[in-house]
Short mmCIF file of N, CA and C in Angstrom, two decimals:
data_model
loop_
_atom_site.label_atom_id
_atom_site.label_comp_id
_atom_site.label_asym_id
_atom_site.label_seq_id
_atom_site.Cartn_x
_atom_site.Cartn_y
_atom_site.Cartn_z
N MET A 1 112.99 7.48 -121.95
CA MET A 1 113.41 8.64 -121.19
C MET A 1 112.80 8.48 -119.85
N LEU A 2 113.77 8.82 -118.86
CA LEU A 2 113.34 8.84 -117.53
C LEU A 2 113.31 10.09 -116.89
N PHE A 3 112.20 10.19 -115.79
CA PHE A 3 112.08 11.65 -115.11
C PHE A 3 112.28 11.21 -113.67
N CYS A 4 112.77 12.30 -112.96
CA CYS A 4 113.04 12.56 -111.59
C CYS A 4 112.44 13.82 -111.17
N ARG A 5 111.41 13.78 -110.19
CA ARG A 5 110.62 14.86 -109.86
C ARG A 5 110.86 15.08 -108.31
N VAL A 6 111.20 16.26 -107.88
CA VAL A 6 111.23 16.74 -106.51
C VAL A 6 111.14 18.11 -106.20
N LYS A 7 110.09 18.48 -105.51
CA LYS A 7 109.66 19.79 -104.84
C LYS A 7 109.73 20.77 -106.16
N GLY A 8 108.99 20.37 -107.20
CA GLY A 8 108.71 21.27 -108.41
C GLY A 8 110.06 21.26 -109.44
N ALA A 9 111.06 20.54 -108.95
CA ALA A 9 112.16 20.47 -110.03
C ALA A 9 111.98 19.14 -110.77
N GLU A 10 112.20 19.19 -112.13
CA GLU A 10 111.93 18.06 -112.89
C GLU A 10 113.20 17.73 -113.97
N ALA A 11 113.67 16.74 -113.87
CA ALA A 11 114.83 16.29 -114.52
C ALA A 11 114.56 15.07 -115.43
N ARG A 12 115.22 15.18 -116.66
CA ARG A 12 114.94 14.17 -117.67
C ARG A 12 116.41 13.54 -117.91
N GLY A 13 116.46 12.13 -118.04
CA GLY A 13 117.66 11.64 -118.35
C GLY A 13 117.55 10.11 -118.93
N GLN A 14 118.73 9.48 -119.02
CA GLN A 14 118.65 8.02 -119.44
C GLN A 14 120.02 7.52 -119.03
N ARG A 15 119.96 6.18 -118.92
CA ARG A 15 121.16 5.34 -118.57
C ARG A 15 122.09 5.46 -119.98
N THR A 16 123.39 5.44 -119.57
CA THR A 16 124.44 5.39 -120.65
C THR A 16 125.39 4.39 -120.37
N ALA A 17 126.21 3.98 -121.32
CA ALA A 17 127.23 3.09 -120.97
C ALA A 17 128.26 3.39 -119.75
N ASN A 18 128.44 4.58 -119.47
CA ASN A 18 129.19 5.00 -118.24
C ASN A 18 128.44 5.48 -117.10
N GLY A 19 127.24 5.37 -117.20
CA GLY A 19 126.41 5.61 -115.90
C GLY A 19 125.10 6.16 -116.22
N PHE A 20 124.94 7.65 -116.25
CA PHE A 20 123.65 8.20 -116.51
C PHE A 20 123.78 9.67 -116.73
N VAL A 21 123.03 10.16 -117.66
CA VAL A 21 123.01 11.38 -118.26
C VAL A 21 121.64 12.21 -117.95
N VAL A 22 122.05 13.30 -117.38
CA VAL A 22 120.71 14.35 -117.11
C VAL A 22 120.75 15.33 -118.46
N PHE A 23 119.68 15.44 -119.06
CA PHE A 23 119.66 16.39 -120.33
C PHE A 23 119.27 17.75 -119.98
N ARG A 24 120.06 18.61 -121.02
CA ARG A 24 119.83 19.95 -120.80
C ARG A 24 118.50 20.44 -120.57
N GLY A 25 118.23 21.51 -119.94
CA GLY A 25 116.97 21.88 -119.69
C GLY A 25 116.26 21.40 -118.39
N SER A 26 116.91 20.45 -118.05
CA SER A 26 116.41 19.73 -116.66
C SER A 26 116.64 20.76 -115.25
N SER A 27 115.85 20.63 -114.33
CA SER A 27 116.03 21.27 -113.23
C SER A 27 116.27 20.36 -112.00
N ALA A 28 116.86 21.17 -111.00
CA ALA A 28 117.39 20.59 -109.72
C ALA A 28 116.91 21.30 -108.59
N VAL A 29 116.57 20.86 -107.54
CA VAL A 29 116.35 21.83 -106.40
C VAL A 29 117.55 22.60 -106.12
N LEU A 30 117.17 24.04 -105.55
CA LEU A 30 118.31 24.98 -105.47
C LEU A 30 119.05 24.52 -103.98
N GLU A 31 118.16 24.42 -103.11
CA GLU A 31 118.86 24.07 -101.75
C GLU A 31 119.35 22.72 -101.39
N ARG A 32 120.52 22.68 -100.93
CA ARG A 32 121.04 21.28 -100.50
C ARG A 32 120.46 21.03 -99.20
N ARG A 33 120.22 19.58 -99.07
CA ARG A 33 119.45 19.14 -97.84
C ARG A 33 120.60 18.64 -97.06
N PRO A 34 120.33 18.60 -95.55
CA PRO A 34 121.33 18.26 -94.74
C PRO A 34 122.08 16.73 -95.11
N SER A 35 121.20 15.92 -95.72
CA SER A 35 121.78 14.55 -95.95
C SER A 35 122.87 14.76 -97.14
N ALA A 36 122.84 15.73 -97.68
CA ALA A 36 123.87 15.77 -98.78
C ALA A 36 125.38 15.87 -98.28
N GLU A 37 125.34 16.18 -96.96
CA GLU A 37 126.70 16.13 -96.38
C GLU A 37 127.33 14.64 -96.14
N ASN A 38 126.57 13.53 -96.37
CA ASN A 38 127.04 12.21 -96.32
C ASN A 38 127.43 11.86 -97.73
N TYR A 39 127.52 12.88 -98.62
CA TYR A 39 128.19 12.37 -100.00
C TYR A 39 128.86 13.57 -100.30
N PRO A 40 130.18 13.79 -99.71
CA PRO A 40 131.07 14.69 -100.02
C PRO A 40 131.48 14.87 -101.40
N TYR A 41 131.67 13.77 -102.22
CA TYR A 41 132.00 13.65 -103.53
C TYR A 41 130.92 14.31 -104.42
N LEU A 42 129.64 14.12 -104.01
CA LEU A 42 128.58 14.47 -104.90
C LEU A 42 128.41 16.10 -104.70
N VAL A 43 128.61 16.38 -103.31
CA VAL A 43 128.36 17.84 -103.02
C VAL A 43 129.46 18.48 -103.79
N ALA A 44 130.70 18.08 -103.82
CA ALA A 44 131.77 18.66 -104.65
C ALA A 44 131.41 18.77 -106.18
N GLN A 45 130.82 17.71 -106.70
CA GLN A 45 130.29 17.56 -108.13
C GLN A 45 129.17 18.56 -108.31
N ARG A 46 128.53 18.73 -107.42
CA ARG A 46 127.31 19.76 -107.58
C ARG A 46 127.87 21.17 -107.50
N LYS A 47 128.80 21.27 -106.78
CA LYS A 47 129.54 22.85 -106.74
C LYS A 47 130.26 22.91 -107.95
N GLN A 48 131.00 21.91 -108.50
CA GLN A 48 131.74 21.93 -109.80
C GLN A 48 130.90 22.31 -110.95
N LEU A 49 129.74 21.69 -110.90
CA LEU A 49 128.46 21.95 -112.19
C LEU A 49 128.12 23.43 -112.10
N ILE A 50 127.94 24.04 -110.86
CA ILE A 50 127.66 25.29 -110.80
C ILE A 50 128.60 26.32 -111.13
N ALA A 51 129.99 25.87 -110.81
CA ALA A 51 131.03 26.66 -110.94
C ALA A 51 131.44 26.65 -112.65
N ASP A 52 131.28 25.44 -113.38
CA ASP A 52 131.63 25.50 -114.74
C ASP A 52 130.24 25.98 -115.63
N GLY A 53 129.18 26.44 -114.87
CA GLY A 53 128.23 26.90 -115.70
C GLY A 53 127.21 25.65 -116.29
N THR A 54 127.46 24.56 -115.92
CA THR A 54 126.50 23.33 -116.31
C THR A 54 125.06 23.56 -115.53
N LEU A 55 125.28 23.81 -114.20
CA LEU A 55 124.00 24.30 -113.49
C LEU A 55 124.00 25.89 -113.27
N VAL A 56 122.89 26.48 -113.59
CA VAL A 56 122.74 27.84 -113.33
C VAL A 56 121.31 28.12 -112.44
N GLU A 57 121.42 29.15 -111.61
CA GLU A 57 120.19 29.39 -110.94
C GLU A 57 119.28 30.20 -111.86
N LYS A 58 117.90 29.53 -111.79
CA LYS A 58 117.01 30.35 -112.51
C LYS A 58 115.49 30.01 -112.12
N GLY A 59 114.81 31.00 -111.72
CA GLY A 59 113.39 30.69 -111.30
C GLY A 59 113.43 29.87 -109.94
N GLY A 60 114.35 30.01 -109.01
CA GLY A 60 114.35 29.10 -107.86
C GLY A 60 114.71 27.73 -107.94
N PHE A 61 115.20 27.35 -109.03
CA PHE A 61 115.82 26.31 -109.22
C PHE A 61 117.36 26.19 -109.77
N LEU A 62 117.95 25.15 -109.92
CA LEU A 62 119.25 25.00 -110.73
C LEU A 62 118.76 24.39 -112.07
N VAL A 63 119.19 24.82 -113.15
CA VAL A 63 118.90 24.36 -114.47
C VAL A 63 120.09 23.93 -115.19
N PHE A 64 119.97 22.81 -115.90
CA PHE A 64 120.97 22.27 -116.65
C PHE A 64 121.14 23.06 -117.90
N THR A 65 122.37 23.67 -118.25
CA THR A 65 122.55 24.29 -119.47
C THR A 65 123.04 23.52 -120.61
N LYS A 66 123.44 22.25 -120.17
CA LYS A 66 124.12 21.22 -121.23
C LYS A 66 123.70 19.93 -120.60
N ASP A 67 123.76 18.74 -121.30
CA ASP A 67 123.66 17.45 -120.91
C ASP A 67 124.96 17.15 -119.83
N ALA A 68 124.60 16.51 -118.71
CA ALA A 68 125.62 16.24 -117.82
C ALA A 68 125.69 14.80 -117.49
N GLU A 69 126.77 14.01 -117.59
CA GLU A 69 126.81 12.59 -117.36
C GLU A 69 127.41 12.53 -115.88
N PHE A 70 126.85 11.41 -115.20
CA PHE A 70 127.05 10.87 -113.97
C PHE A 70 127.61 9.59 -113.84
N SER A 71 128.29 9.18 -112.71
CA SER A 71 128.75 7.74 -112.72
C SER A 71 127.57 6.80 -112.61
N SER A 72 126.37 7.29 -112.02
CA SER A 72 125.49 6.19 -111.77
C SER A 72 124.03 7.05 -111.69
N PRO A 73 122.88 6.33 -111.82
CA PRO A 73 121.56 7.09 -111.57
C PRO A 73 121.41 7.70 -110.27
N SER A 74 122.01 7.03 -109.28
CA SER A 74 122.01 7.69 -107.90
C SER A 74 122.70 8.90 -107.81
N ALA A 75 123.98 9.00 -108.25
CA ALA A 75 124.85 10.23 -108.49
C ALA A 75 124.03 11.30 -109.08
N ALA A 76 123.34 11.05 -110.30
CA ALA A 76 122.39 12.06 -110.86
C ALA A 76 121.30 12.41 -109.92
N ALA A 77 120.83 11.55 -109.32
CA ALA A 77 119.46 11.92 -108.34
C ALA A 77 119.99 12.67 -107.27
N VAL A 78 121.12 12.39 -106.72
CA VAL A 78 121.49 13.11 -105.55
C VAL A 78 121.76 14.49 -105.91
N VAL A 79 122.31 14.84 -107.05
CA VAL A 79 122.41 16.29 -107.57
C VAL A 79 121.25 16.98 -107.70
N VAL A 80 120.26 16.40 -108.46
CA VAL A 80 118.87 16.80 -108.43
C VAL A 80 117.98 17.14 -107.42
N HIS A 81 118.17 16.15 -106.34
CA HIS A 81 117.30 16.18 -105.15
C HIS A 81 118.25 17.11 -104.02
N GLY A 82 119.34 17.47 -104.42
CA GLY A 82 120.25 18.29 -103.39
C GLY A 82 120.48 17.54 -102.10
N GLY A 83 120.55 16.06 -102.17
CA GLY A 83 120.75 15.38 -101.02
C GLY A 83 120.44 13.78 -101.23
N SER A 84 120.36 13.00 -100.11
CA SER A 84 120.27 11.55 -100.51
C SER A 84 119.06 11.17 -101.44
N ALA A 85 119.33 10.10 -102.33
CA ALA A 85 118.41 9.74 -103.24
C ALA A 85 118.76 8.55 -103.70
N ASN A 86 117.88 7.48 -103.93
CA ASN A 86 118.23 6.13 -104.65
C ASN A 86 117.71 6.38 -106.01
N GLY A 87 118.74 6.26 -106.77
CA GLY A 87 118.45 6.72 -108.48
C GLY A 87 117.51 5.43 -108.93
N LEU A 88 117.83 4.27 -108.35
CA LEU A 88 116.73 3.07 -109.00
C LEU A 88 115.29 3.32 -108.66
N ILE A 89 115.14 4.00 -107.60
CA ILE A 89 113.57 4.20 -107.16
C ILE A 89 113.14 5.62 -107.90
N VAL A 90 114.01 6.70 -107.85
CA VAL A 90 113.47 8.03 -108.09
C VAL A 90 113.29 8.21 -109.64
N TRP A 91 114.36 7.66 -110.43
CA TRP A 91 114.08 7.85 -111.79
C TRP A 91 112.93 6.97 -112.38
N LYS A 92 111.96 7.39 -113.00
CA LYS A 92 110.80 6.61 -113.47
C LYS A 92 110.45 6.96 -115.05
N THR A 93 109.83 6.07 -115.45
CA THR A 93 109.33 6.29 -116.81
C THR A 93 107.98 7.23 -116.64
N LYS A 94 107.45 7.71 -118.03
CA LYS A 94 106.23 8.44 -117.89
C LYS A 94 105.11 7.87 -117.38
N ASP A 95 105.21 6.41 -117.32
CA ASP A 95 104.08 5.69 -116.82
C ASP A 95 104.34 5.43 -115.31
N GLY A 96 105.24 5.79 -114.78
CA GLY A 96 105.61 5.61 -113.48
C GLY A 96 106.43 4.48 -112.89
N GLU A 97 106.91 3.69 -113.77
CA GLU A 97 107.60 2.51 -113.62
C GLU A 97 109.32 3.03 -113.12
N SER A 98 109.68 2.45 -111.97
CA SER A 98 111.00 2.93 -111.60
C SER A 98 112.12 2.09 -112.40
N LEU A 99 113.15 2.55 -112.26
CA LEU A 99 114.43 2.19 -113.05
C LEU A 99 114.60 0.45 -112.44
N LYS A 100 114.36 0.42 -111.32
CA LYS A 100 114.41 -0.75 -110.41
C LYS A 100 113.51 -1.75 -111.13
N GLN A 101 112.24 -1.28 -111.34
CA GLN A 101 111.20 -2.22 -112.08
C GLN A 101 111.59 -2.65 -113.48
N LEU A 102 112.26 -1.57 -114.03
CA LEU A 102 112.62 -1.86 -115.41
C LEU A 102 113.71 -2.98 -115.46
N ASP A 103 114.56 -2.76 -114.41
CA ASP A 103 115.85 -3.75 -114.27
C ASP A 103 115.29 -5.03 -114.08
N GLU A 104 114.21 -5.26 -113.36
CA GLU A 104 113.74 -6.48 -112.90
C GLU A 104 113.04 -7.19 -113.94
N GLN A 105 112.53 -6.49 -115.08
CA GLN A 105 111.99 -7.02 -116.30
C GLN A 105 112.89 -7.53 -117.15
N ALA A 106 113.95 -7.02 -117.14
CA ALA A 106 114.92 -7.11 -118.26
C ALA A 106 115.61 -8.56 -118.02
#
Protein backbone atom coordinates (compact mmCIF):
# COMPACT_ATOMS: atom_id res chain seq x y z
CA MET A 1 0.00 0.00 0.00
CA LEU A 2 1.13 3.53 -0.80
CA PHE A 3 0.37 6.80 0.97
CA CYS A 4 0.05 10.38 -0.24
CA ARG A 5 0.00 13.07 2.45
CA VAL A 6 -0.60 16.77 1.91
CA LYS A 7 -1.79 19.52 4.27
CA GLY A 8 -3.45 17.10 6.69
CA ALA A 9 -5.07 14.99 3.97
CA GLU A 10 -3.98 11.37 3.68
CA ALA A 11 -4.80 9.08 0.79
CA ARG A 12 -4.05 5.38 0.50
CA GLY A 13 -3.78 3.55 -2.79
CA GLN A 14 -1.95 1.16 -5.06
CA ARG A 15 -1.05 0.60 -8.68
CA THR A 16 -3.46 -1.39 -10.82
CA ALA A 17 -3.33 -2.84 -14.33
CA ASN A 18 -5.20 0.27 -15.54
CA GLY A 19 -3.33 2.91 -13.55
CA PHE A 20 -3.84 3.65 -9.87
CA VAL A 21 -6.65 3.20 -7.33
CA VAL A 22 -7.28 5.45 -4.31
CA PHE A 23 -9.04 3.56 -1.52
CA ARG A 24 -12.31 4.42 0.15
CA GLY A 25 -11.79 6.47 3.31
CA SER A 26 -8.84 8.38 1.86
CA SER A 27 -8.92 12.16 2.06
CA ALA A 28 -7.96 14.94 -0.36
CA VAL A 29 -7.46 18.66 0.16
CA LEU A 30 -10.66 20.65 -0.19
CA GLU A 31 -9.28 23.72 -1.98
CA ARG A 32 -7.97 23.57 -5.54
CA ARG A 33 -4.58 25.19 -6.03
CA PRO A 34 -3.92 27.57 -8.96
CA SER A 35 -1.71 24.91 -10.61
CA ALA A 36 -4.84 22.75 -11.05
CA GLU A 37 -5.83 24.97 -13.97
CA ASN A 38 -2.92 23.46 -15.93
CA TYR A 39 -4.80 20.13 -15.87
CA PRO A 40 -8.33 20.81 -17.16
CA TYR A 41 -9.07 17.09 -17.56
CA LEU A 42 -8.19 16.43 -13.92
CA VAL A 43 -10.14 19.48 -12.71
CA ALA A 44 -13.14 18.04 -14.59
CA GLN A 45 -12.49 14.60 -13.09
CA ARG A 46 -12.37 16.02 -9.57
CA LYS A 47 -15.63 17.89 -10.19
CA GLN A 48 -17.18 14.67 -11.53
CA LEU A 49 -16.06 12.70 -8.45
CA ILE A 50 -17.74 15.35 -6.27
CA ALA A 51 -20.88 15.36 -8.45
CA ASP A 52 -21.27 11.56 -8.39
CA GLY A 53 -20.69 11.34 -4.62
CA THR A 54 -17.29 9.60 -4.75
CA LEU A 55 -15.78 12.65 -3.01
CA VAL A 56 -17.76 14.29 -0.19
CA GLU A 57 -16.81 17.23 1.99
CA LYS A 58 -16.16 16.21 5.58
CA GLY A 59 -14.15 17.89 8.30
CA GLY A 60 -12.48 20.38 5.96
CA PHE A 61 -11.37 17.71 3.48
CA LEU A 62 -12.79 15.75 0.58
CA VAL A 63 -13.24 12.11 1.57
CA PHE A 64 -13.46 9.17 -0.86
CA THR A 65 -16.72 7.27 -0.25
CA LYS A 66 -15.56 4.39 -2.47
CA ASP A 67 -12.45 3.20 -4.27
CA ALA A 68 -11.64 5.41 -7.27
CA GLU A 69 -9.46 4.36 -10.20
CA PHE A 70 -7.29 6.84 -12.08
CA SER A 71 -5.29 6.58 -15.30
CA SER A 72 -1.96 7.04 -13.47
CA PRO A 73 -0.39 7.67 -10.04
CA SER A 74 0.00 11.34 -11.02
CA ALA A 75 -3.68 11.68 -11.99
CA ALA A 76 -4.62 10.35 -8.55
CA ALA A 77 -2.09 12.63 -6.83
CA VAL A 78 -3.38 15.75 -8.62
CA VAL A 79 -6.91 15.03 -7.32
CA VAL A 80 -5.60 14.43 -3.77
CA HIS A 81 -3.33 17.50 -3.85
CA GLY A 82 -5.85 19.78 -5.56
CA GLY A 83 -3.19 20.79 -8.07
CA SER A 84 0.10 19.84 -9.66
CA ALA A 85 1.73 16.70 -8.25
CA ASN A 86 4.15 14.05 -9.50
CA GLY A 87 2.66 10.71 -8.51
CA LEU A 88 6.00 8.90 -8.77
CA ILE A 89 7.37 11.14 -6.02
CA VAL A 90 4.38 11.83 -3.71
CA TRP A 91 3.05 8.25 -3.39
CA LYS A 92 5.25 6.53 -0.78
CA THR A 93 5.41 3.31 1.22
CA LYS A 94 4.95 3.44 5.00
CA ASP A 95 8.78 3.43 5.16
CA GLY A 96 9.01 6.55 2.97
CA GLU A 97 10.13 4.97 -0.30
CA SER A 98 8.62 6.70 -3.31
CA LEU A 99 7.00 4.91 -6.23
CA LYS A 100 9.92 6.10 -8.34
CA GLN A 101 12.38 4.42 -5.95
CA LEU A 102 10.34 1.20 -6.04
CA ASP A 103 10.31 1.28 -9.85
CA GLU A 104 14.10 1.72 -9.93
CA GLN A 105 14.53 -1.36 -7.70
CA ALA A 106 12.32 -3.55 -9.89
